[in-house]
PDB file of C-alpha atoms in Angstrom:
ATOM      1  CA  ARG A   1       7.147 -20.794  12.884  1.00  0.00           C
ATOM      2  CA  VAL A   2       3.585 -19.587  11.918  1.00  0.00           C
ATOM      3  CA  GLY A   3       2.560 -17.465   8.860  1.00  0.00           C
ATOM      4  CA  LEU A   4      -0.078 -15.206   9.956  1.00  0.00           C
ATOM      5  CA  ASP A   5      -2.249 -12.835   8.284  1.00  0.00           C
ATOM      6  CA  THR A   6      -5.181 -11.038   9.259  1.00  0.00           C
ATOM      7  CA  GLU A   7      -8.292  -9.135   7.667  1.00  0.00           C
ATOM      8  CA  PHE A   8      -9.980  -6.500   8.879  1.00  0.00           C
ATOM      9  CA  HIS A   9     -12.250  -3.558   8.317  1.00  0.00           C
ATOM     10  CA  ALA A  10     -11.085  -0.133   9.373  1.00  0.00           C
ATOM     11  CA  GLU A  11     -13.338   2.064   7.625  1.00  0.00           C
ATOM     12  CA  ASN A  12     -15.181   4.432   9.157  1.00  0.00           C
ATOM     13  CA  ARG A  13     -14.148   2.540  12.642  1.00  0.00           C
ATOM     14  CA  TYR A  14     -12.254   3.968  15.155  1.00  0.00           C
ATOM     15  CA  GLU A  15     -11.096   0.766  15.995  1.00  0.00           C
ATOM     16  CA  PRO A  16     -10.579  -2.083  12.986  1.00  0.00           C
ATOM     17  CA  GLU A  17     -12.827  -4.947  13.267  1.00  0.00           C
ATOM     18  CA  PHE A  18     -11.298  -8.223  13.028  1.00  0.00           C
ATOM     19  CA  MET A  19     -12.865 -10.477  10.453  1.00  0.00           C
ATOM     20  CA  LEU A  20     -10.513 -13.055   9.634  1.00  0.00           C
ATOM     21  CA  LEU A  21      -7.306 -14.923  10.739  1.00  0.00           C
ATOM     22  CA  GLN A  22      -5.083 -17.315   8.676  1.00  0.00           C
ATOM     23  CA  LEU A  23      -2.626 -19.365   9.813  1.00  0.00           C
ATOM     24  CA  ALA A  24       0.019 -21.709   8.183  1.00  0.00           C
ATOM     25  CA  LEU A  25       2.757 -23.931   9.293  1.00  0.00           C
ATOM     26  CA  GLU A  26       5.778 -25.190   7.638  1.00  0.00           C
ATOM     27  CA  ASP A  27       4.657 -28.153   6.817  1.00  0.00           C
ATOM     28  CA  GLY A  28       1.506 -26.877   4.585  1.00  0.00           C
ATOM     29  CA  ARG A  29      -1.128 -27.099   7.230  1.00  0.00           C
ATOM     30  CA  ALA A  30      -3.368 -24.041   7.021  1.00  0.00           C
ATOM     31  CA  TRP A  31      -6.308 -22.727   9.017  1.00  0.00           C
ATOM     32  CA  ILE A  32      -8.944 -20.125   8.598  1.00  0.00           C
ATOM     33  CA  VAL A  33     -10.708 -18.766  12.135  1.00  0.00           C
ATOM     34  CA  ASP A  34     -13.583 -16.560  12.292  1.00  0.00           C
ATOM     35  CA  PRO A  35     -12.679 -14.286  15.667  1.00  0.00           C
ATOM     36  CA  LYS A  36     -16.259 -13.076  15.574  1.00  0.00           C
ATOM     37  CA  ALA A  37     -17.044 -17.124  16.082  1.00  0.00           C
ATOM     38  CA  LEU A  38     -14.381 -18.276  18.613  1.00  0.00           C
ATOM     39  CA  SER A  39     -12.947 -16.924  22.017  1.00  0.00           C
ATOM     40  CA  LEU A  40      -9.435 -16.847  20.725  1.00  0.00           C
ATOM     41  CA  PHE A  41      -7.372 -16.455  24.235  1.00  0.00           C
ATOM     42  CA  ASP A  42      -6.382 -20.461  24.227  1.00  0.00           C
ATOM     43  CA  LEU A  43      -4.642 -19.639  20.786  1.00  0.00           C
ATOM     44  CA  GLY A  44      -3.117 -17.052  21.844  1.00  0.00           C
ATOM     45  CA  ASN A  45      -1.415 -18.821  24.861  1.00  0.00           C
ATOM     46  CA  ALA A  46      -0.831 -21.714  22.211  1.00  0.00           C
ATOM     47  CA  LEU A  47       1.299 -19.262  19.772  1.00  0.00           C
ATOM     48  CA  LYS A  48       3.479 -18.389  22.650  1.00  0.00           C
ATOM     49  CA  GLY A  49       6.963 -18.583  22.134  1.00  0.00           C
ATOM     50  CA  VAL A  50       6.597 -19.167  18.255  1.00  0.00           C
ATOM     51  CA  GLU A  51       8.000 -17.128  15.468  1.00  0.00           C
ATOM     52  CA  ILE A  52       5.396 -15.455  13.720  1.00  0.00           C
ATOM     53  CA  VAL A  53       5.928 -14.453  10.135  1.00  0.00           C
ATOM     54  CA  THR A  54       3.819 -11.829   8.356  1.00  0.00           C
ATOM     55  CA  HIS A  55       3.620  -9.086   5.512  1.00  0.00           C
ATOM     56  CA  GLY A  56       3.134  -5.507   6.596  1.00  0.00           C
ATOM     57  CA  GLY A  57       1.917  -7.077   9.854  1.00  0.00           C
ATOM     58  CA  GLN A  58       1.826  -4.101  12.173  1.00  0.00           C
ATOM     59  CA  GLU A  59      -2.092  -4.148  12.479  1.00  0.00           C
ATOM     60  CA  ASP A  60      -1.933  -8.023  12.369  1.00  0.00           C
ATOM     61  CA  ILE A  61       0.155  -7.814  15.901  1.00  0.00           C
ATOM     62  CA  ARG A  62      -2.431  -5.141  17.643  1.00  0.00           C
ATOM     63  CA  LEU A  63      -5.126  -7.540  16.507  1.00  0.00           C
ATOM     64  CA  LEU A  64      -3.246  -9.795  17.957  1.00  0.00           C
ATOM     65  CA  ARG A  65      -2.761  -8.236  21.167  1.00  0.00           C
ATOM     66  CA  ARG A  66      -6.248  -6.916  21.251  1.00  0.00           C
ATOM     67  CA  HIS A  67      -8.500 -10.200  20.432  1.00  0.00           C
ATOM     68  CA  LEU A  68      -5.905 -12.780  21.491  1.00  0.00           C
ATOM     69  CA  GLY A  69      -4.498 -11.055  24.889  1.00  0.00           C
ATOM     70  CA  PHE A  70      -0.625 -11.475  23.393  1.00  0.00           C
ATOM     71  CA  VAL A  71       2.509 -10.077  21.234  1.00  0.00           C
ATOM     72  CA  PRO A  72       4.787 -12.494  19.803  1.00  0.00           C
ATOM     73  CA  GLU A  73       8.212 -12.606  21.058  1.00  0.00           C
ATOM     74  CA  ARG A  74       9.762 -12.859  17.511  1.00  0.00           C
ATOM     75  CA  ILE A  75       8.112 -11.349  14.331  1.00  0.00           C
ATOM     76  CA  PHE A  76       9.795 -11.804  11.256  1.00  0.00           C
ATOM     77  CA  ASP A  77       8.112  -9.236   8.625  1.00  0.00           C
ATOM     78  CA  THR A  78       9.164 -10.318   5.074  1.00  0.00           C
ATOM     79  CA  GLN A  79       7.968  -6.447   3.835  1.00  0.00           C
ATOM     80  CA  ILE A  80      10.640  -4.945   6.332  1.00  0.00           C
ATOM     81  CA  ALA A  81      13.157  -7.760   5.099  1.00  0.00           C
ATOM     82  CA  ALA A  82      12.278  -6.842   1.459  1.00  0.00           C
ATOM     83  CA  ALA A  83      12.883  -3.419   2.338  1.00  0.00           C
ATOM     84  CA  LEU A  84      16.237  -4.162   3.625  1.00  0.00           C
ATOM     85  CA  LEU A  85      17.589  -6.025   0.988  1.00  0.00           C
ATOM     86  CA  GLY A  86      17.165  -3.215  -1.311  1.00  0.00           C
ATOM     87  CA  GLU A  87      12.912  -3.332  -2.626  1.00  0.00           C
ATOM     88  CA  HIS A  88      10.707  -0.371  -2.540  1.00  0.00           C
ATOM     89  CA  TYR A  89       9.113   0.087   0.887  1.00  0.00           C
ATOM     90  CA  PRO A  90       6.375  -0.687   1.680  1.00  0.00           C
ATOM     91  CA  ILE A  91       6.242  -3.421  -1.510  1.00  0.00           C
ATOM     92  CA  ARG A  92       2.918  -5.342  -1.643  1.00  0.00           C
ATOM     93  CA  LEU A  93       3.104  -9.148  -1.203  1.00  0.00           C
ATOM     94  CA  ASP A  94       2.360 -10.225  -4.808  1.00  0.00           C
ATOM     95  CA  SER A  95       4.843  -7.982  -6.210  1.00  0.00           C
ATOM     96  CA  LEU A  96       7.369  -8.727  -3.759  1.00  0.00           C
ATOM     97  CA  LEU A  97       7.000 -12.750  -4.905  1.00  0.00           C
ATOM     98  CA  GLN A  98       6.876 -11.717  -8.283  1.00  0.00           C
ATOM     99  CA  ASN A  99       9.994  -9.958  -8.235  1.00  0.00           C
ATOM    100  CA  ARG A 100      12.386 -12.067  -6.062  1.00  0.00           C
ATOM    101  CA  LEU A 101      10.522 -15.563  -6.875  1.00  0.00           C
ATOM    102  CA  SER A 102       8.975 -15.328 -10.091  1.00  0.00           C
ATOM    103  CA  ILE A 103       5.605 -16.489  -8.547  1.00  0.00           C
ATOM    104  CA  SER A 104       2.251 -14.982  -9.231  1.00  0.00           C
ATOM    105  CA  ILE A 105      -0.513 -15.001  -6.745  1.00  0.00           C
ATOM    106  CA  SER A 106      -4.218 -13.650  -7.068  1.00  0.00           C
ATOM    107  CA  LYS A 107      -5.002 -10.664  -4.506  1.00  0.00           C
ATOM    108  CA  GLN A 108      -8.799 -10.707  -5.967  1.00  0.00           C
ATOM    109  CA  PHE A 109     -10.132 -11.283  -2.705  1.00  0.00           C
ATOM    110  CA  GLN A 110      -8.037  -8.710  -1.071  1.00  0.00           C
ATOM    111  CA  THR A 111     -10.735  -6.153  -0.459  1.00  0.00           C
ATOM    112  CA  GLN A 112     -13.696  -8.401  -0.075  1.00  0.00           C
ATOM    113  CA  LYS A 113     -16.564  -7.584   2.669  1.00  0.00           C
ATOM    114  CA  TRP A 114     -15.647 -10.336   5.312  1.00  0.00           C
ATOM    115  CA  GLU A 115     -18.145  -9.713   7.488  1.00  0.00           C
TER     116      GLU A 115
END
């Protein structure tokens, strides 16, 4: 299982511009990948068959298909799971973590200019 999140810019663009890929494993290892500096198709091959955990990952999955050349076979979207448990949809990750686990996370860099 791999936790995955992307950062992208969609404003004033026909196609979102992929700026950053974040990956995390259950053992605590994590990586930040610059999709502008590397070809990501080898990473796409490495992730085949792996369950991807994301939050509100519709655009993440589109970016994976376009830039890594694959669509995950198994996806667990915490935003959809939360809705099935009765949370408001869509719910932000910080709100979900606060509501269900009493965990506070900072979202201060969410709207940064990642380029």
